[in-house]
Coordinates of C-alpha atoms in Angstrom, one line a residue:
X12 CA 78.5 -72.4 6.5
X13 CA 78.4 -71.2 3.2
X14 CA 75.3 -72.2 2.0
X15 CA 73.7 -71.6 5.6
X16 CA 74.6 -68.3 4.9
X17 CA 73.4 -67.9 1.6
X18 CA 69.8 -69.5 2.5
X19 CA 69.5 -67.0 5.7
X20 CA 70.6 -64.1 3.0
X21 CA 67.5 -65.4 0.5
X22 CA 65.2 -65.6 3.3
X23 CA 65.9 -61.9 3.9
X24 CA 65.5 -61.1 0.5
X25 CA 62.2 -63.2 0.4
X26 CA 60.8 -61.5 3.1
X27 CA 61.8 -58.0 2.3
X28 CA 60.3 -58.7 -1.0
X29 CA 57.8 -60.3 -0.1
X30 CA 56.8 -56.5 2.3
X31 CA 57.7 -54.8 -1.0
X32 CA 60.6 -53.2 1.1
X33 CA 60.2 -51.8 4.4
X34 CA 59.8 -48.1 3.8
X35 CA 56.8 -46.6 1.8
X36 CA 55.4 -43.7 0.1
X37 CA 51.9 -43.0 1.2
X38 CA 51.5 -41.3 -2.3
X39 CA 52.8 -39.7 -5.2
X40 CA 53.7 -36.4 -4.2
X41 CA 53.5 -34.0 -7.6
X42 CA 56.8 -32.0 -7.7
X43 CA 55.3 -29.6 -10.3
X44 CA 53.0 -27.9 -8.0
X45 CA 54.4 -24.7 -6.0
X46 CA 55.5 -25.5 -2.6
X47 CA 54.5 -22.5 -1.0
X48 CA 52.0 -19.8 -1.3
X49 CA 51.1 -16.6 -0.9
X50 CA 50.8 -15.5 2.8
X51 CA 47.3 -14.8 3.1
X52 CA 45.8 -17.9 4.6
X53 CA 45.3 -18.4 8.5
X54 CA 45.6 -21.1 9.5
X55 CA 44.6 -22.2 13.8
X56 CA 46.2 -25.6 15.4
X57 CA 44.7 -26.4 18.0
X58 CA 46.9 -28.5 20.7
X59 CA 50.7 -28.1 20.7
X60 CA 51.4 -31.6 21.0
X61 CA 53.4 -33.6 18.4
X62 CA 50.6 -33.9 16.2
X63 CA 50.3 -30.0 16.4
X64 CA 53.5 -29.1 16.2
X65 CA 54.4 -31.3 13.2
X66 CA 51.4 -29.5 11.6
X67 CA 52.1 -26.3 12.5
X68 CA 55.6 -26.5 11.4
X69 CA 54.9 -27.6 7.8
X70 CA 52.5 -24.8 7.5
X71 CA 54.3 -22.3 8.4
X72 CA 57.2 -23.6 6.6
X73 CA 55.1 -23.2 3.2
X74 CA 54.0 -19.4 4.5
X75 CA 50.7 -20.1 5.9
X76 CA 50.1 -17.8 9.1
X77 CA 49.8 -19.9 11.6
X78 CA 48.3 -19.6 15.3
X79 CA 49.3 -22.8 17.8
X80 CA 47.0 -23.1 20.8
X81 CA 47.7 -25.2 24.1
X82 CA 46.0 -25.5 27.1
X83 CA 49.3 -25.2 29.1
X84 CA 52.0 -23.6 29.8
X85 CA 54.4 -25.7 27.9
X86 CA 55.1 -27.1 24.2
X87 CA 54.6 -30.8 23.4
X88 CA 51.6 -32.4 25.2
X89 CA 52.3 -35.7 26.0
X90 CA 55.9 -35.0 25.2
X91 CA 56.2 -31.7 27.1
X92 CA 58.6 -30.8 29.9
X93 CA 58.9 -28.2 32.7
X94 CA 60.9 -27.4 35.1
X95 CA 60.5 -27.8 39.2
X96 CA 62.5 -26.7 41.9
X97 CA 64.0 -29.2 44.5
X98 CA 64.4 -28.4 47.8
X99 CA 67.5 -27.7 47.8
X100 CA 67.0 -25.0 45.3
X101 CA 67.9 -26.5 42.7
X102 CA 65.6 -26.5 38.7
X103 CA 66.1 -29.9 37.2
X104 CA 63.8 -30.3 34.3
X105 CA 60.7 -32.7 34.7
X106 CA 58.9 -35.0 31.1
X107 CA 56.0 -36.2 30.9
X108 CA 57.5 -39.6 30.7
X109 CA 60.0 -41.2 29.2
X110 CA 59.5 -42.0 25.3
X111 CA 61.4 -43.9 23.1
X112 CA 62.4 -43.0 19.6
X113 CA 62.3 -45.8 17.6
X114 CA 64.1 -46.1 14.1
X115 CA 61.2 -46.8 12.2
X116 CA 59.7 -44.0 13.1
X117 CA 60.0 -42.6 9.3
X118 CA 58.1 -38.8 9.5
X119 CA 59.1 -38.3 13.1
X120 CA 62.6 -39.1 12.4
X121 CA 63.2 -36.9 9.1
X122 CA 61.0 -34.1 10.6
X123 CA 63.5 -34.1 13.8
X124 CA 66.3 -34.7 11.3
X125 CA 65.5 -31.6 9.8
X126 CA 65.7 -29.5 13.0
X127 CA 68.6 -30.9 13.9
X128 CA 67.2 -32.3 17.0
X129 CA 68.3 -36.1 16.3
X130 CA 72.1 -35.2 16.8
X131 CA 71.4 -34.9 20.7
X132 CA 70.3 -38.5 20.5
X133 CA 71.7 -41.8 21.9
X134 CA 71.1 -45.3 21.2
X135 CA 69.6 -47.5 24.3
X136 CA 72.3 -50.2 25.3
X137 CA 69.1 -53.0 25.3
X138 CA 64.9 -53.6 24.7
X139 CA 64.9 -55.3 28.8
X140 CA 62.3 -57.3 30.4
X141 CA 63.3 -57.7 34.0
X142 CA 61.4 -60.6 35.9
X143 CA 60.6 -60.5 39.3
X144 CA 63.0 -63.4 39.9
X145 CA 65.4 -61.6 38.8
X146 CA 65.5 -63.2 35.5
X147 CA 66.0 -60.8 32.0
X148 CA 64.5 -60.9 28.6
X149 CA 67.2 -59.4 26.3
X150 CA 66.1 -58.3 22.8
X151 CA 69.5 -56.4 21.7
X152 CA 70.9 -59.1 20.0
X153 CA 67.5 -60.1 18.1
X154 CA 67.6 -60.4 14.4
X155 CA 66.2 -57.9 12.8
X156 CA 64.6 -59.3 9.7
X157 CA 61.2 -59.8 10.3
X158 CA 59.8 -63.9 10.6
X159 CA 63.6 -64.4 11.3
X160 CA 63.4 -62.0 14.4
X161 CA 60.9 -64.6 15.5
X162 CA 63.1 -67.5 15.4
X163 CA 65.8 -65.2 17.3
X164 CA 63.1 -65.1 20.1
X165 CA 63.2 -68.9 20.4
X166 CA 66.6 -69.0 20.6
X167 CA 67.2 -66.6 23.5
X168 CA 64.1 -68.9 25.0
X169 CA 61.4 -66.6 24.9
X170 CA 59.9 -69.5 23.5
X171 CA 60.8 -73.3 22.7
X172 CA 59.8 -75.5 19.8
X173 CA 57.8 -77.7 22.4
X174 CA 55.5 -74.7 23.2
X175 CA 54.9 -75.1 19.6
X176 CA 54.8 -78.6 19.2
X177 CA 52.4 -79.7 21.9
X178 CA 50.2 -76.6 21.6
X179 CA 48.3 -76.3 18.6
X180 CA 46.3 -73.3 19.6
X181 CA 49.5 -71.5 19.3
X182 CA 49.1 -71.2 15.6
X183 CA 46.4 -69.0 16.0
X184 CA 49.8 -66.3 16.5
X185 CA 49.4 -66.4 12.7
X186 CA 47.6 -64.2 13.2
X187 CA 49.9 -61.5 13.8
X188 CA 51.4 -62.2 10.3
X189 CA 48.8 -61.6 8.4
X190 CA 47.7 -57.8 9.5
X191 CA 45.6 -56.5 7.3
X192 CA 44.1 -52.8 8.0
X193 CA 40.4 -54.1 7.4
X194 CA 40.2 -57.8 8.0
X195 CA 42.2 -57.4 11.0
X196 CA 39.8 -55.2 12.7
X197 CA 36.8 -57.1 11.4
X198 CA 38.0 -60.3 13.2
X199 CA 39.5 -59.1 16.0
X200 CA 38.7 -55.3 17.4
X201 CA 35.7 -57.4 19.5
X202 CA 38.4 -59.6 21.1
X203 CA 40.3 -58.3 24.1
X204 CA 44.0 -59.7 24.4
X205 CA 43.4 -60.8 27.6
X206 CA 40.7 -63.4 26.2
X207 CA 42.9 -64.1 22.9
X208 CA 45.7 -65.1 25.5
X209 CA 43.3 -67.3 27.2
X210 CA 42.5 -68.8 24.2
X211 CA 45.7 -70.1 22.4
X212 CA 47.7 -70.6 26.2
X213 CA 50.6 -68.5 25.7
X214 CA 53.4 -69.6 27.2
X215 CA 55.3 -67.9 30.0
X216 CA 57.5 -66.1 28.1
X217 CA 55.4 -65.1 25.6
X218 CA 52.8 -64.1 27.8
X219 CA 55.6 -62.0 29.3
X220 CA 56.4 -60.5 25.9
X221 CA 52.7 -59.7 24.9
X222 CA 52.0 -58.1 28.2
X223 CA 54.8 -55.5 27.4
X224 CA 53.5 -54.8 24.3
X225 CA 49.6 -54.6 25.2
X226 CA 50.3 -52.7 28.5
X227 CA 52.6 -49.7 26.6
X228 CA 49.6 -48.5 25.2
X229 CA 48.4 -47.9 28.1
X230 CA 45.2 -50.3 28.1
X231 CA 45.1 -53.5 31.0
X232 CA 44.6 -56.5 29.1
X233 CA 40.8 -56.9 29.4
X234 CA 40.4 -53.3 27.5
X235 CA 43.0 -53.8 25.0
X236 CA 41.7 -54.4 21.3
X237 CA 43.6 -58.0 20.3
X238 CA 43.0 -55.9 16.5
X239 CA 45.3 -53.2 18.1
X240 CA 47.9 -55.4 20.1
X241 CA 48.2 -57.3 16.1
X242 CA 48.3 -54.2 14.6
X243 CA 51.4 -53.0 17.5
X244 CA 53.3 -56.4 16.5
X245 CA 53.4 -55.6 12.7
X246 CA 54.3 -52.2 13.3
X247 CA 57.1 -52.5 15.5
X248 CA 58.6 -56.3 15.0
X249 CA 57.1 -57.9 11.9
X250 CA 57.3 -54.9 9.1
X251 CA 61.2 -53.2 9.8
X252 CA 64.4 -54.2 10.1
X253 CA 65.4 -51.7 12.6
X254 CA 65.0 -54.0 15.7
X255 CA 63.5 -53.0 18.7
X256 CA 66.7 -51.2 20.1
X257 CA 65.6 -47.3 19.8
X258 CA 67.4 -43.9 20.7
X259 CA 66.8 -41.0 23.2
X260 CA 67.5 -37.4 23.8
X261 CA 70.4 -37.0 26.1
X262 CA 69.3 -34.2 27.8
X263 CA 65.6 -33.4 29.4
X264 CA 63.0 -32.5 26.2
X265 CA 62.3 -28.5 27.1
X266 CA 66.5 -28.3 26.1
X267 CA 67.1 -30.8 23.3
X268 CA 63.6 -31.1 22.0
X269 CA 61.2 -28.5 22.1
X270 CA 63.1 -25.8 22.5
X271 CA 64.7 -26.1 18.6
X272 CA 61.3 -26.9 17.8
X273 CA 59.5 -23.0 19.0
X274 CA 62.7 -21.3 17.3
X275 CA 61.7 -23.0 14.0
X276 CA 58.0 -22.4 14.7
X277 CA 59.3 -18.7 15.8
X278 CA 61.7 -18.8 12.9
X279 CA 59.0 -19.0 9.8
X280 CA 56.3 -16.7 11.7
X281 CA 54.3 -18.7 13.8
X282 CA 52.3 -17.1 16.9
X283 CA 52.2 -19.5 20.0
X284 CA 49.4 -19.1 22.3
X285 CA 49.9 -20.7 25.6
X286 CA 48.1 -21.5 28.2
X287 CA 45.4 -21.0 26.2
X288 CA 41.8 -23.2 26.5
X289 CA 39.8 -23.8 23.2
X290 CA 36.3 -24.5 24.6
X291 CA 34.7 -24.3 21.0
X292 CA 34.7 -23.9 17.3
X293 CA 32.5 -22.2 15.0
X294 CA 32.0 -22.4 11.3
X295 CA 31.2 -19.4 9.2
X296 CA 30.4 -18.8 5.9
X297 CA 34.2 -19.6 4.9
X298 CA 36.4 -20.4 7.1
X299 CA 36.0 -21.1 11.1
X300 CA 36.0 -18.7 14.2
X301 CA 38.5 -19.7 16.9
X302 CA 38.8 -17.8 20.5
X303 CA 36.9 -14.9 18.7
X304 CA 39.3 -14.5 15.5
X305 CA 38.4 -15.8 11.8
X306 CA 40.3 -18.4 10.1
X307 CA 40.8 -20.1 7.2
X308 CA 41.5 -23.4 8.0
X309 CA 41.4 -25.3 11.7
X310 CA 43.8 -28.3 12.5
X311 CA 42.1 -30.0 15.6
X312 CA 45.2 -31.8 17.1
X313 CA 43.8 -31.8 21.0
X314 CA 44.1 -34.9 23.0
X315 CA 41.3 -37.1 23.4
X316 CA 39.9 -35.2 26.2
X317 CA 40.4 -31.9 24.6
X318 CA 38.4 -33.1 21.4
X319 CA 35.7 -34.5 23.0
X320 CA 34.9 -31.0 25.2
X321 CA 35.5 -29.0 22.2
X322 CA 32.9 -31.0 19.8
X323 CA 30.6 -31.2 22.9
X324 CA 30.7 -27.0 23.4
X325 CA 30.6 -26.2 19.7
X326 CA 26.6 -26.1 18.8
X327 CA 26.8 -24.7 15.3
X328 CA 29.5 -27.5 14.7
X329 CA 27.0 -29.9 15.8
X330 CA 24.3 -28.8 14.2
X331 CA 26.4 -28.7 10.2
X332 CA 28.2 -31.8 11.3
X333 CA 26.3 -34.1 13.4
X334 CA 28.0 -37.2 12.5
X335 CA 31.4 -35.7 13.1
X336 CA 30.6 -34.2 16.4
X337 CA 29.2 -37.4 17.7
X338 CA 32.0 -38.9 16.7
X339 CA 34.5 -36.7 18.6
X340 CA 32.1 -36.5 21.4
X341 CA 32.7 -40.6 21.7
X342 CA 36.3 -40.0 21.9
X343 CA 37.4 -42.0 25.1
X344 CA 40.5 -41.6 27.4
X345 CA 42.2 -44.9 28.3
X346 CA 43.1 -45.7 32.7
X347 CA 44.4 -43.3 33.9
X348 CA 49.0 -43.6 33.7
X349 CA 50.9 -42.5 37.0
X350 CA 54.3 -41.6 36.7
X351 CA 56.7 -41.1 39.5
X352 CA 60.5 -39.2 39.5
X353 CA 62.1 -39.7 42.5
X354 CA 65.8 -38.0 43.3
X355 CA 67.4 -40.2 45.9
X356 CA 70.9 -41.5 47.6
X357 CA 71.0 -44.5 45.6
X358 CA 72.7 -45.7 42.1
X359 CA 70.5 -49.1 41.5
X360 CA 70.2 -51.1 38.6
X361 CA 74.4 -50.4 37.3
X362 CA 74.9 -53.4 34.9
X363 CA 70.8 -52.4 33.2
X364 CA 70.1 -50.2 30.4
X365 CA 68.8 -46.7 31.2
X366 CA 65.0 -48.1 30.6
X367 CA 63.5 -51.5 31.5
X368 CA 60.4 -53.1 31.5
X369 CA 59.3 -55.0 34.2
X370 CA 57.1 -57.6 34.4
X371 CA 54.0 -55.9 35.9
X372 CA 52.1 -57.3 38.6
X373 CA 50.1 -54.6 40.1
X374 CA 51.3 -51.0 39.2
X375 CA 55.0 -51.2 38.0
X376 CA 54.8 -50.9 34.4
X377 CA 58.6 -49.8 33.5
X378 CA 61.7 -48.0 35.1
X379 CA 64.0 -45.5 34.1
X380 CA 67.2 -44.7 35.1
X381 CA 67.9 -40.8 34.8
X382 CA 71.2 -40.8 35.7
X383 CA 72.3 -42.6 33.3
X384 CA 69.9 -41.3 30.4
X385 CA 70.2 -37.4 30.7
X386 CA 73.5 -35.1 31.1
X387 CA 71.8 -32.5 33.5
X388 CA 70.9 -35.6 35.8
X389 CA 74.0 -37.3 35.5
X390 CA 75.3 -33.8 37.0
X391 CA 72.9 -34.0 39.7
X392 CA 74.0 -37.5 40.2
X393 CA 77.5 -37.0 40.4
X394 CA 76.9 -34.2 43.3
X395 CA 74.8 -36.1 45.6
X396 CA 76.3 -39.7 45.0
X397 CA 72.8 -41.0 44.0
X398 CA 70.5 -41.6 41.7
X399 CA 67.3 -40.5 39.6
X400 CA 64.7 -42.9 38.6
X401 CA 61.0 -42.8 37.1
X402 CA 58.3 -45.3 37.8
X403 CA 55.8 -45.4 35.0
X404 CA 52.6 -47.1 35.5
X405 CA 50.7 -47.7 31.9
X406 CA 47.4 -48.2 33.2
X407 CA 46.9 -47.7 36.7
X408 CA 44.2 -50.1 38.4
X409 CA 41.0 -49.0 39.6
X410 CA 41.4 -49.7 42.8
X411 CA 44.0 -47.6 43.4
X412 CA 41.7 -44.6 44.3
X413 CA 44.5 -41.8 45.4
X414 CA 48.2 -40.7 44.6
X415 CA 48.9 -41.7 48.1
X416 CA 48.0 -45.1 47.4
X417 CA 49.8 -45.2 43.8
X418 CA 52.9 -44.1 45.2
X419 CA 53.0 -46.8 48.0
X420 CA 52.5 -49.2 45.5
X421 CA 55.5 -47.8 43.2
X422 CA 57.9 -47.8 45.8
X423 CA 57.2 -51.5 47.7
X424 CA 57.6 -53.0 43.6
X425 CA 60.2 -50.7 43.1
X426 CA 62.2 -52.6 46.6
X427 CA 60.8 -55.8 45.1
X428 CA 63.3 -55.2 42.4
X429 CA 66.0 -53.8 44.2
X430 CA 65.5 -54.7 47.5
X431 CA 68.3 -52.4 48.5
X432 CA 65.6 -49.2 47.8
X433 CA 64.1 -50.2 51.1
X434 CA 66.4 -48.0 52.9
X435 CA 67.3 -45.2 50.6
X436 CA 67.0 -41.4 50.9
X437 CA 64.5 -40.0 48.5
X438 CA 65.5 -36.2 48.3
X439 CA 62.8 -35.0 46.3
X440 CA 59.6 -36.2 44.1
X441 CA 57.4 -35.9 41.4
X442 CA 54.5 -37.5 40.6
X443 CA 51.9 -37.2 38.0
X444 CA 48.7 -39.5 37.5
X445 CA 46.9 -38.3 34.2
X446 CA 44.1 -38.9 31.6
X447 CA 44.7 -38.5 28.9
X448 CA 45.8 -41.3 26.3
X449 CA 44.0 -42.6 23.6
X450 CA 41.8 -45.5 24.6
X451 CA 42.2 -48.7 22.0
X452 CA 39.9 -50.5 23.8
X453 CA 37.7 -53.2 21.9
X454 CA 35.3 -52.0 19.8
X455 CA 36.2 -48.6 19.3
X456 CA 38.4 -48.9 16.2
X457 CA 35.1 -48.5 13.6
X458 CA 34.0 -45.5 15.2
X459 CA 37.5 -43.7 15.0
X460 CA 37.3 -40.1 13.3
X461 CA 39.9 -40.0 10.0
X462 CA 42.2 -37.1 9.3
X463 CA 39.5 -35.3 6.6
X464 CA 36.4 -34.6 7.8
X465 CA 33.0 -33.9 6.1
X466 CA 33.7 -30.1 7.5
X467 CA 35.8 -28.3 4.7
X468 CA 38.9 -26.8 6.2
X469 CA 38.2 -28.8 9.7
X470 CA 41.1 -31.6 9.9
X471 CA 41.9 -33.9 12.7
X472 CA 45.3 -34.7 13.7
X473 CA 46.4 -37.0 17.0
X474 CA 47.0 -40.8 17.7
X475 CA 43.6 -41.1 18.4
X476 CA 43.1 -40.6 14.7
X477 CA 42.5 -43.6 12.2
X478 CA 45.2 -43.5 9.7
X479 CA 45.6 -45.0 6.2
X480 CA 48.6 -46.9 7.3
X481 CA 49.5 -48.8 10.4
X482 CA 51.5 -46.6 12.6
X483 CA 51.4 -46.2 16.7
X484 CA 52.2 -43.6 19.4
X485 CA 54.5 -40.8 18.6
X486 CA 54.8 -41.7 14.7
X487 CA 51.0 -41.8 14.7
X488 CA 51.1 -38.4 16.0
X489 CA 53.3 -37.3 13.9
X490 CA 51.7 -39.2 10.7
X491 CA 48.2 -37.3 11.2
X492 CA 49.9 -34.2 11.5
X493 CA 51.3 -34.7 8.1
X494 CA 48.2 -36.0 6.5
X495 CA 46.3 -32.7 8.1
X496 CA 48.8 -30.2 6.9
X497 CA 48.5 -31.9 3.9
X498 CA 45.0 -31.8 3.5
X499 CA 45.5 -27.7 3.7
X500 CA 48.3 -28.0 1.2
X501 CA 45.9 -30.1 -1.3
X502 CA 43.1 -27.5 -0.9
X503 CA 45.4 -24.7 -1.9
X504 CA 46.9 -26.3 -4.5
X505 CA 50.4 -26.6 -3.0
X506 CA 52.6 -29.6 -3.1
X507 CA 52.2 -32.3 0.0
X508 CA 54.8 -33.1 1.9
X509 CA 56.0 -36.9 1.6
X510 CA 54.6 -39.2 3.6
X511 CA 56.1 -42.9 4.4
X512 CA 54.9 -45.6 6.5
X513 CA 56.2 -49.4 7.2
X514 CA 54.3 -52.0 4.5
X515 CA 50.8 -51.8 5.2
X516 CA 49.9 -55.2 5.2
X517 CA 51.3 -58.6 7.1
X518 CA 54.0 -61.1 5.3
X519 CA 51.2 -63.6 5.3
X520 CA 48.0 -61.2 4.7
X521 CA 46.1 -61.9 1.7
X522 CA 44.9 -58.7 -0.2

């Protein structure tokens, strides 16, 4: 047992080694410059979603004056929240969807370490795949060293050595060891992962596995980028030790989120401009005019959507910057996502964790159990002996033409599950169907705008942006929002803030 253990220990070692360690600097960061400045630059971010916030806070943190603009009438974007009122008169507060925090989220993490906001967060009990038999994928008791994690997986049957054994085209999974940022995409961005799949004949539970992964970014398999769906697999299982167990807020965002996020933006001077449409940009002679006022320096940190209108409207833009503009104006919004909240006389789903994945067939994507997840819900629970769930569809299908129809659909899968929601009361409802996520659809990863543009004082920050290091979802967000703020920081002669990303390459890439 000894030497069992003693081998498993080296293997870690090997592997962690092998990474170069799991957690790394971006780039020297030079202590001997000043870390702030005199307050005399202006600074717009346009889009107050985590890209812009993360941006705007680090500005105005080093005394840059800074103007955030949204679109609506809330902080956060794809992480906002807002309240509505139940019929019962009730406020309950209302996300944009449920997100996961995971631990390996390096500059989200520290930045909401910072603020405090990470001591309103709980750990999930389990990572879930729920069958439609009934049956469970659990992934809380995975090994966390990467390769080893992958031998875990075969032993709560996710796969068998057979599947292995007596399928060769398996081995083409190499490929998810050897990421590489360059090579990667050259072999693979053309390949969608529903062809790959075809390909190498994934086995059930594999199949299962890789369908959860494609599907959360919000892509069916025939659009998603097999480059992407590599690049996902590296970030989150094959280049941590963290695991794929992640934490939460435990309470809706607007209280334990956002709101500590405005009184630090408030805090350090910022001005926050709501409900507020950017339809264009113009340079001048230094600097940029934005919604009629001159300034310095413009962080473009829209959605895809946003971008895309904003480069399209702004003809002097166009006309200094062709290439960019193009670029942006090529920017493309995935299926559209539909999520449902539903406040009913039912507590389903007790002995599950507070978020599953399901194993989609046409429309259900994932559930969440509110009740269980937030305190104000719990509350609301408690007094109407029932329960609060949300239905997430990742990429609704085409020929679901109208909410009517998507909501139909949500609740006969939903009963499919729990049979037992045939007959319950729903109280109340909520349902959004949006736009307005990235699109990592084949193909597109060459023509992907960077954080620096060819515009002086124009930077790009969202998780449509291509980063120098592998990150997804809210930690891209949060990455380019970095990287823009420090592009401003660089140009003034300020010290960057650190930036740190998992390795950047595979265990078994070759440089």
């Amino acid at each position: 047992m000894v030497d069992m253990d003693n081998a498993i220990n080296h293997l870690a070692q090997w592997v962690k080694n092998r990474l170069g360690g799991y957690r790394h600097r971006l780039k020297h960061v030079d202590s001997s410059l000043p870390v702030t400045g005199k307050k005399d630059k202006s600074v717009a971010v346009i889009g107050a979603g985590l890209a812009g916030l993360r941006a705007a806070c680090l500005l105005a943190e080093r005394n840059f004056r800074v103007s955030l603009y949204d679109k609506n009438t809330y902080l956060g974007g794809k992480i906002g929240a807002w309240q509505v009122t139940l019929t019962d008169g009730t406020t309950m507060g209302v996300e944009h969807g449920f997100h996961a925090f995971f631990r390996h989220y390096y500059n989200l993490n520290r930045f909401l370490d910072q603020l405090g906001i990470t001591k309103a967060f709980r750990s999930i009990e389990d990572y879930l795949v729920l069958t439609r038999q009934g049956h469970t994928y659990s992934f809380k008791n995975i090994q966390t060293t990467p390769v080893m994690n992958i031998f875990s997986m075969m032993q709560k049957k996710v796969f068998t050595p057979t599947d292995i054994l007596f399928n060769p085209r398996l081995y083409a999974l190499a490929a998810l060891l050897q990421y590489h940022p360059e090579k990667t995409f050259e072999k693979y961005d053309q390949t969608s992962f529903e062809e790959f799949s075809r390909q190498v004949h994934l086995p059930e539970g594999l199949q299962l596995t890789f369908n959860s992964f494609a599907r959360a970014f919000f892509a069916p398999p025939a659009k998603m980028s097999m480059a992407e769906v590599i690049k996902s697999f590296h970030f989150y299982f094959l280049s941590n030790d963290c695991g794929l167990l992640y934490d939460y807020p435990d309470d809706d965002y607007h209280l334990t989120l956002l709101e500590p996020i405005r009184t630090h933006l408030t805090r350090h001077g910022a001005e926050i401009i709501l409900n507020k449409t950017i339809k264009s940009i113009r340079p001048l002679v230094k600097g940029y005019s934005v919604a009629n006022r001159k300034f310095d320096y413009v962080v473009l940190a829209t959605d895809v959507k946003g971008t895309r209108s904003i480069a399209q409207h702004s003809k002097s833009l166009s006309q200094r910057f062709p290439t960019l503009c193009t670029r942006l104006s090529n920017l493309k919004a995935s299926n559209p996502y539909a999520v449902l909240r539903l406040w009913t006389d039912l507590d389903l789903g007790e002995d599950l964790p507070g978020f599953i994945i399901t194993e989609h067939d046409r429309l259900l994507d994932s559930i969440s159990f509110y009740h269980r997840l937030e305190k104000s819900s719990t509350d609301w629970a408690k007094t109407h002996s029932g329960g609060i769930y949300e239905l997430h569809s990742y990429a609704v299908p085409e020929t679901l033409t109208s909410n009517a129809k998507i909501r139909k659909h949500f609740l006969e899968e939903l009963s499919e599950y729990f049979p037992a929601a045939r007959s319950m009361q729903i109280f109340d409802e909520h349902l959004q169907v949006r736009e307005d996520f990235t699109a990592l659809h084949t193909g597109m990863y060459a023509f992907r705008p960077t954080v620096e543009t060819e515009a002086a004082g124009l930077f790009l920050a969202g998780d449509w942006v291509k980063l120098p290091r592998p990150a997804m979802l809210m930690e891209a967000a949060c990455m380019s929002g970095v990287l823009a703020a420090n592009g401003i920081l660089c140009s003034e002669r300020l010290r960057e803030e650190e930036v740190f990303s998992v390795p950047p390459q595979g265990i078994l890439s070759r440089q």
